[in-house]
Amino acid sequence: MARAGAGLRSPGGLVTARTGWSAAALLPLAFLGLFFAWPVLAIVSLGLREGGVTSALVAGETWELVGFTLGQAAASTVVAVLAGLPVAFVLARCRIRGLGLVRAAVMVPFVLPTVVVGLAFRTFWPDGGVLPIVLANAFFNVAVVARTVGGLWAHTDRRAEDAARALGASRPRAFLSVVLPALAPAVGSAAAVVFLFCATSFGVVLVLGGSRYRTLETEIYLRTVELFDLSGAAALSLVQFAAVVAVLVLGALARRRRETALSLRGREELARRPSDGEWYVVGAAAVVVVALLAPVAGLVTRSLSTRDGWSFAGYAALATRGDRGTLAVTGIDAALNSVRTAFDATAVALVVGVFSAVVLVGLRRSGGRFAEVLDTALMLPLGVSAVTVGFGYLVTMDALPGDFRTSPLLVPLAQALVVTPLIVRMVLPVLRAVDERLRQAAATLGASPARVWREVDLPLVGRSLVAAAGFGYVVALGEFGATSFLARPESPTLPIVIARLMSRPGELNSQMAYAACALLMVVTVGCVLLIERLRVPSSGEF
Amino acid sequence: MRRISAALVAAALVTGCSAGTSSAPQTREVTLVTHDSFTVKEGLFDEFKQATGITVKPIASGDAGELTNKLVLTKANPLGDVAFGVDSTFASRALAEGVFAEYSSPEAAKGAQRYQVDGTNRLHAVDVGDVCLNIDPAKLGGAEPASYEDLTDPKFKDKLVVENPATSSPGLAFLLGTIAKFGENGWQEYWGKLKANGVKVVSGWEEAYNQEFSATKGTRPIVVSYASSPSAEGGKTKAVLGTCYRQVEYAGVLTGAKNSADAQKVLDFLLGEKFQAQVAEQMYVYPSREGVALPESWAKDAPLPTNPQSLPADKVKDNREAWVEQWRELVLG
């Protein structure tokens, strides 16, 4: 499609467009360069300068770590995709009561602190192991699949599928040969993100792997933070980086082949009550949702039960600074900090993410080869250890005005690094699926490129944008890795407060930690429901 | 929505920059870099400010290990003026890297010097904390261990849970305690016996204490925790005082501190009567200063162990990695 569109323009105009888009690409690249590449390169090169990197690279142990890291991430991704697809179907295609709540509920696992989820899984698998690691990783990421795939699915035209059915294809056949190929870019996007999250998951592996199972991420953490073996950490970071880039390039190649323009339509037009066979899918989705909510219910129960019976003491303690002032602020204040910080992070990520997605599509249409490079670069922050980024900030950010290392802006900026790739991945499939002919028609009628974007692209992707913003917001709410390195003691976020309460003796502190988890869930559901209501009215007509 | 967001970002960036450039030299502000567990009684720093005109701004920077490494990485342009929370396990590294400047605090003679690392007056002990076994007497039915050796007794089979020394600081302290007790040649044999007696290893204190310990939610009545932990459990648990390893937490003025003179005053304050009187309540540790009263419940439930194990900081620094590796092979392999 891109090629056909390009053919309509004059060669000179095409070159101008390509140069323009390439220039525009510099903005997201500058953001990435300043807040990601510079710190990471600085800390890794510090390790490299110490020498001894090759010995770490040839150690058999390193390759065992690589094998286990990639293996568990791949298994977790498969589980998350299989569990997420039925949920995506229900969210996108079905007209059932209470869908908004389901949409909010599947987001809840994403914000829960890993140590809490790890402990919840340990009640079923007291000794940990590979299976609980895979399931816990999948547990966190079902929402990524449901949201990313659901976002595209909700707008893909039903007529092709109906035509296939009318021509005699069975429902599964129609799904496999018509629906799935159309969804492939979103499935690929989601799988890539989930894979990166799982490959770098830290808390889950630490709590559930006990001492037997280790990943590159946990080893990088140990070497950087506990052993101060920067050269070993640098070597492992390079290995992790290479593995991540390899996976991203494979993903980009897969996406490229499957790219199609789809006729996008409004969800209201497409959603209908499920019929016969579809109820099985709805049933599967219900099973997934129940499975997701089981640990959540366990946490809520835990927040209410004490050794001496039921109690609201943990919830009452949220208004305090914990047992004997464990915290610098009250639980409520921490929740407000979370809400504010996540707002800033989402704002930054939306600006950078949407801008990047637009640039990516523009680059593609104008035939720039730069697109895949930028696309891959935007994903990298998900695949690099939070400790590497955090320690990198220490050795670089003092060069920015006002010693940026201790700036309150660092937390939202670091969170934005994690959120931006998600926004790009959610918006891009929809943006790319916008039919070029609509844009050409608008241009032919005299619309400027900006006007084309405003009148054609924006209404079509508006809803995905809102969904992406909501998702990004929730991710920022639950972000722990980067935040724990950068948060200032006087303004901790809820996940930081929970981790701190969990690390103190005293029943009231752990009660309060679980109550804070419940509060985090309530805030999450509240935010998702609120954002769902904020749908742009003008985008109703597709 | 997008426009509002963009405006907010712009506003935030502007205020961020202005805050950065307006750090006038007249404001007497001292940045205190601490570990994550640092807390202080509300209003105490305000009192200090009223008395001296110095504002103390704490920045938490990870656990003791993370903090030390951050200080080393940033020694050319330190994160603050004073640092608190480098412990006896990491002290050697910080001193070897020249992170701290010399300063003889007049308050150090009141007890802190008992714990000094070397004779150079660069690190000053602020508090001490002991890692000891905690037991749940109700689940042990009268048979309580009193020493490291007791843990190998068959009547305590499958009763002990410890933290992995590679991933947990109390886990490391417990391992170091057994090395101090049984010597560099004897500790491996001891751990072999613990393994045979069903010791369970988990990765962190949170799992061990909140999930495995029978006094909270689990089934094992013996856990590696702190001497002070029983004070939070209302007398339901006890620390086994014969199994303790002492960790000292130090503070010092940073080399290259922007505000050295005031930093020294803050250090004096950390070692002074008022601050020391509240460290037990706030951080579950014991004051380094002599003659400071412990809270009432501590005197009963969590007295300071009198004869804890310890190892010289240099020895820990040189052998830590090898010991942990040997432990890993022996206990997990």
mmCIF file of N, CA and C in Angstrom, chain B residues 266-331:
data_model
loop_
_atom_site.group_PDB
_atom_site.id
_atom_site.type_symbol
_atom_site.label_atom_id
_atom_site.label_comp_id
_atom_site.label_asym_id
_atom_site.label_seq_id
_atom_site.Cartn_x
_atom_site.Cartn_y
_atom_site.Cartn_z
ATOM 1 N N VAL B 266 26.070 18.483 60.654
ATOM 2 C CA VAL B 266 25.016 17.478 60.512
ATOM 3 C C VAL B 266 25.511 16.137 61.052
ATOM 4 N N LEU B 267 26.774 15.816 60.771
ATOM 5 C CA LEU B 267 27.338 14.573 61.291
ATOM 6 C C LEU B 267 27.327 14.578 62.821
ATOM 7 N N ASP B 268 27.731 15.715 63.415
ATOM 8 C CA ASP B 268 27.670 15.827 64.878
ATOM 9 C C ASP B 268 26.252 15.557 65.376
ATOM 10 N N PHE B 269 25.289 16.081 64.621
ATOM 11 C CA PHE B 269 23.889 15.926 65.026
ATOM 12 C C PHE B 269 23.476 14.446 64.990
ATOM 13 N N LEU B 270 23.939 13.711 63.946
ATOM 14 C CA LEU B 270 23.578 12.293 63.833
ATOM 15 C C LEU B 270 24.134 11.496 65.019
ATOM 16 N N LEU B 271 25.271 11.960 65.552
ATOM 17 C CA LEU B 271 25.900 11.249 66.669
ATOM 18 C C LEU B 271 25.432 11.789 68.016
ATOM 19 N N GLY B 272 24.681 12.886 67.966
ATOM 20 C CA GLY B 272 24.277 13.572 69.200
ATOM 21 C C GLY B 272 23.092 12.909 69.888
ATOM 22 N N GLU B 273 22.873 13.364 71.122
ATOM 23 C CA GLU B 273 21.857 12.802 72.013
ATOM 24 C C GLU B 273 20.468 12.678 71.357
ATOM 25 N N LYS B 274 20.001 13.789 70.770
ATOM 26 C CA LYS B 274 18.618 13.812 70.287
ATOM 27 C C LYS B 274 18.375 12.826 69.157
ATOM 28 N N PHE B 275 19.291 12.805 68.209
ATOM 29 C CA PHE B 275 19.108 11.889 67.086
ATOM 30 C C PHE B 275 19.240 10.440 67.558
ATOM 31 N N GLN B 276 20.244 10.198 68.376
ATOM 32 C CA GLN B 276 20.499 8.836 68.852
ATOM 33 C C GLN B 276 19.319 8.280 69.648
ATOM 34 N N ALA B 277 18.617 9.164 70.373
ATOM 35 C CA ALA B 277 17.520 8.710 71.217
ATOM 36 C C ALA B 277 16.362 8.145 70.411
ATOM 37 N N GLN B 278 16.275 8.495 69.113
ATOM 38 C CA GLN B 278 15.111 8.037 68.353
ATOM 39 C C GLN B 278 15.451 6.988 67.282
ATOM 40 N N VAL B 279 16.725 6.567 67.174
ATOM 41 C CA VAL B 279 17.033 5.611 66.101
ATOM 42 C C VAL B 279 16.370 4.252 66.323
ATOM 43 N N ALA B 280 16.212 3.848 67.594
ATOM 44 C CA ALA B 280 15.603 2.546 67.865
ATOM 45 C C ALA B 280 14.168 2.520 67.354
ATOM 46 N N GLU B 281 13.382 3.509 67.761
ATOM 47 C CA GLU B 281 11.985 3.589 67.349
ATOM 48 C C GLU B 281 11.844 3.722 65.833
ATOM 49 N N GLN B 282 12.715 4.525 65.237
ATOM 50 C CA GLN B 282 12.547 4.860 63.824
ATOM 51 C C GLN B 282 13.106 3.804 62.880
ATOM 52 N N MET B 283 14.261 3.211 63.221
ATOM 53 C CA MET B 283 14.930 2.360 62.238
ATOM 54 C C MET B 283 15.183 0.941 62.733
ATOM 55 N N TYR B 284 14.636 0.595 63.896
ATOM 56 C CA TYR B 284 14.811 -0.763 64.430
ATOM 57 C C TYR B 284 16.280 -1.136 64.606
ATOM 58 N N VAL B 285 17.078 -0.193 65.036
ATOM 59 C CA VAL B 285 18.494 -0.466 65.293
ATOM 60 C C VAL B 285 18.856 0.115 66.660
ATOM 61 N N TYR B 286 20.056 -0.169 67.132
ATOM 62 C CA TYR B 286 20.476 0.289 68.445
ATOM 63 C C TYR B 286 21.430 1.473 68.302
ATOM 64 N N PRO B 287 21.287 2.490 69.174
ATOM 65 C CA PRO B 287 22.162 3.668 69.062
ATOM 66 C C PRO B 287 23.618 3.298 69.324
ATOM 67 N N SER B 288 24.517 4.007 68.652
ATOM 68 C CA SER B 288 25.942 3.749 68.871
ATOM 69 C C SER B 288 26.447 4.492 70.102
ATOM 70 N N ARG B 289 25.706 5.514 70.485
ATOM 71 C CA ARG B 289 26.114 6.343 71.612
ATOM 72 C C ARG B 289 25.857 5.592 72.916
ATOM 73 N N GLU B 290 26.725 5.820 73.865
ATOM 74 C CA GLU B 290 26.542 5.154 75.161
ATOM 75 C C GLU B 290 25.534 5.910 76.018
ATOM 76 N N GLY B 291 24.809 5.150 76.833
ATOM 77 C CA GLY B 291 23.907 5.755 77.805
ATOM 78 C C GLY B 291 22.606 6.273 77.227
ATOM 79 N N VAL B 292 22.226 5.834 75.997
ATOM 80 C CA VAL B 292 20.946 6.246 75.428
ATOM 81 C C VAL B 292 19.919 5.170 75.766
ATOM 82 N N ALA B 293 18.807 5.576 76.351
ATOM 83 C CA ALA B 293 17.804 4.602 76.789
ATOM 84 C C ALA B 293 17.073 3.996 75.588
ATOM 85 N N LEU B 294 16.840 2.691 75.633
ATOM 86 C CA LEU B 294 16.035 2.027 74.604
ATOM 87 C C LEU B 294 14.563 2.167 74.969
ATOM 88 N N PRO B 295 13.663 2.087 73.971
ATOM 89 C CA PRO B 295 12.229 2.113 74.285
ATOM 90 C C PRO B 295 11.876 0.958 75.228
ATOM 91 N N GLU B 296 10.798 1.141 75.972
ATOM 92 C CA GLU B 296 10.439 0.174 77.001
ATOM 93 C C GLU B 296 10.264 -1.244 76.470
ATOM 94 N N SER B 297 9.529 -1.363 75.341
ATOM 95 C CA SER B 297 9.253 -2.705 74.830
ATOM 96 C C SER B 297 10.538 -3.404 74.380
ATOM 97 N N TRP B 298 11.549 -2.614 74.008
ATOM 98 C CA TRP B 298 12.806 -3.212 73.554
ATOM 99 C C TRP B 298 13.539 -3.868 74.710
ATOM 100 N N ALA B 299 13.544 -3.184 75.850
ATOM 101 C CA ALA B 299 14.269 -3.700 76.998
ATOM 102 C C ALA B 299 13.798 -5.123 77.299
ATOM 103 N N LYS B 300 12.513 -5.352 77.104
ATOM 104 C CA LYS B 300 11.939 -6.671 77.396
ATOM 105 C C LYS B 300 12.095 -7.622 76.193
ATOM 106 N N ASP B 301 11.674 -7.164 74.993
ATOM 107 C CA ASP B 301 11.571 -8.082 73.854
ATOM 108 C C ASP B 301 12.819 -8.108 72.977
ATOM 109 N N ALA B 302 13.587 -7.029 72.978
ATOM 110 C CA ALA B 302 14.687 -6.954 72.019
ATOM 111 C C ALA B 302 15.930 -6.290 72.610
ATOM 112 N N PRO B 303 16.494 -6.919 73.642
ATOM 113 C CA PRO B 303 17.716 -6.324 74.202
ATOM 114 C C PRO B 303 18.871 -6.456 73.226
ATOM 115 N N LEU B 304 19.858 -5.574 73.356
ATOM 116 C CA LEU B 304 21.030 -5.651 72.480
ATOM 117 C C LEU B 304 21.857 -6.883 72.853
ATOM 118 N N PRO B 305 22.134 -7.754 71.873
ATOM 119 C CA PRO B 305 22.953 -8.943 72.180
ATOM 120 C C PRO B 305 24.310 -8.518 72.731
ATOM 121 N N THR B 306 24.782 -9.242 73.727
ATOM 122 C CA THR B 306 26.014 -8.823 74.389
ATOM 123 C C THR B 306 27.266 -9.390 73.725
ATOM 124 N N ASN B 307 27.131 -10.534 73.069
ATOM 125 C CA ASN B 307 28.344 -11.168 72.567
ATOM 126 C C ASN B 307 28.201 -11.621 71.114
ATOM 127 N N PRO B 308 27.942 -10.666 70.216
ATOM 128 C CA PRO B 308 27.674 -11.075 68.840
ATOM 129 C C PRO B 308 28.957 -11.448 68.093
ATOM 130 N N GLN B 309 28.801 -12.184 67.003
ATOM 131 C CA GLN B 309 29.920 -12.484 66.110
ATOM 132 C C GLN B 309 30.195 -11.261 65.244
ATOM 133 N N SER B 310 31.444 -11.165 64.785
ATOM 134 C CA SER B 310 31.746 -10.153 63.773
ATOM 135 C C SER B 310 33.027 -10.556 63.059
ATOM 136 N N LEU B 311 33.248 -9.971 61.900
ATOM 137 C CA LEU B 311 34.461 -10.232 61.130
ATOM 138 C C LEU B 311 35.065 -8.892 60.735
ATOM 139 N N PRO B 312 36.395 -8.812 60.622
ATOM 140 C CA PRO B 312 37.014 -7.557 60.180
ATOM 141 C C PRO B 312 36.537 -7.194 58.773
ATOM 142 N N ALA B 313 36.283 -5.906 58.565
ATOM 143 C CA ALA B 313 35.744 -5.430 57.289
ATOM 144 C C ALA B 313 36.613 -5.846 56.097
ATOM 145 N N ASP B 314 37.934 -5.787 56.272
ATOM 146 C CA ASP B 314 38.841 -6.151 55.178
ATOM 147 C C ASP B 314 38.672 -7.595 54.745
ATOM 148 N N LYS B 315 38.528 -8.441 55.732
ATOM 149 C CA LYS B 315 38.396 -9.867 55.463
ATOM 150 C C LYS B 315 37.102 -10.133 54.680
ATOM 151 N N VAL B 316 36.034 -9.446 55.105
ATOM 152 C CA VAL B 316 34.746 -9.616 54.414
ATOM 153 C C VAL B 316 34.878 -9.158 52.966
ATOM 154 N N LYS B 317 35.535 -8.027 52.784
ATOM 155 C CA LYS B 317 35.664 -7.469 51.439
ATOM 156 C C LYS B 317 36.437 -8.425 50.533
ATOM 157 N N ASP B 318 37.523 -8.991 51.070
ATOM 158 C CA ASP B 318 38.366 -9.845 50.231
ATOM 159 C C ASP B 318 37.738 -11.195 49.915
ATOM 160 N N ASN B 319 36.915 -11.716 50.828
ATOM 161 C CA ASN B 319 36.456 -13.102 50.667
ATOM 162 C C ASN B 319 34.981 -13.264 50.336
ATOM 163 N N ARG B 320 34.252 -12.189 50.411
ATOM 164 C CA ARG B 320 32.801 -12.283 50.322
ATOM 165 C C ARG B 320 32.337 -13.084 49.116
ATOM 166 N N GLU B 321 32.842 -12.695 47.952
ATOM 167 C CA GLU B 321 32.373 -13.328 46.726
ATOM 168 C C GLU B 321 32.677 -14.827 46.719
ATOM 169 N N ALA B 322 33.895 -15.166 47.147
ATOM 170 C CA ALA B 322 34.299 -16.579 47.164
ATOM 171 C C ALA B 322 33.450 -17.366 48.151
ATOM 172 N N TRP B 323 33.217 -16.790 49.335
ATOM 173 C CA TRP B 323 32.407 -17.481 50.337
ATOM 174 C C TRP B 323 30.992 -17.733 49.816
ATOM 175 N N VAL B 324 30.411 -16.684 49.221
ATOM 176 C CA VAL B 324 29.040 -16.832 48.733
ATOM 177 C C VAL B 324 28.984 -17.901 47.628
ATOM 178 N N GLU B 325 30.026 -17.899 46.783
ATOM 179 C CA GLU B 325 30.073 -18.887 45.703
ATOM 180 C C GLU B 325 30.185 -20.306 46.266
ATOM 181 N N GLN B 326 31.062 -20.467 47.265
ATOM 182 C CA GLN B 326 31.200 -21.784 47.914
ATOM 183 C C GLN B 326 29.893 -22.193 48.587
ATOM 184 N N TRP B 327 29.259 -21.241 49.228
ATOM 185 C CA TRP B 327 27.984 -21.520 49.896
ATOM 186 C C TRP B 327 26.945 -21.980 48.875
ATOM 187 N N ARG B 328 26.925 -21.289 47.729
ATOM 188 C CA ARG B 328 25.973 -21.614 46.679
ATOM 189 C C ARG B 328 26.137 -23.063 46.209
ATOM 190 N N GLU B 329 27.391 -23.431 45.971
ATOM 191 C CA GLU B 329 27.653 -24.793 45.512
ATOM 192 C C GLU B 329 27.281 -25.817 46.561
ATOM 193 N N LEU B 330 27.618 -25.492 47.804
ATOM 194 C CA LEU B 330 27.417 -26.437 48.891
ATOM 195 C C LEU B 330 25.937 -26.620 49.223
ATOM 196 N N VAL B 331 25.224 -25.519 49.356
ATOM 197 C CA VAL B 331 23.861 -25.590 49.867
ATOM 198 C C VAL B 331 22.828 -25.753 48.748
#
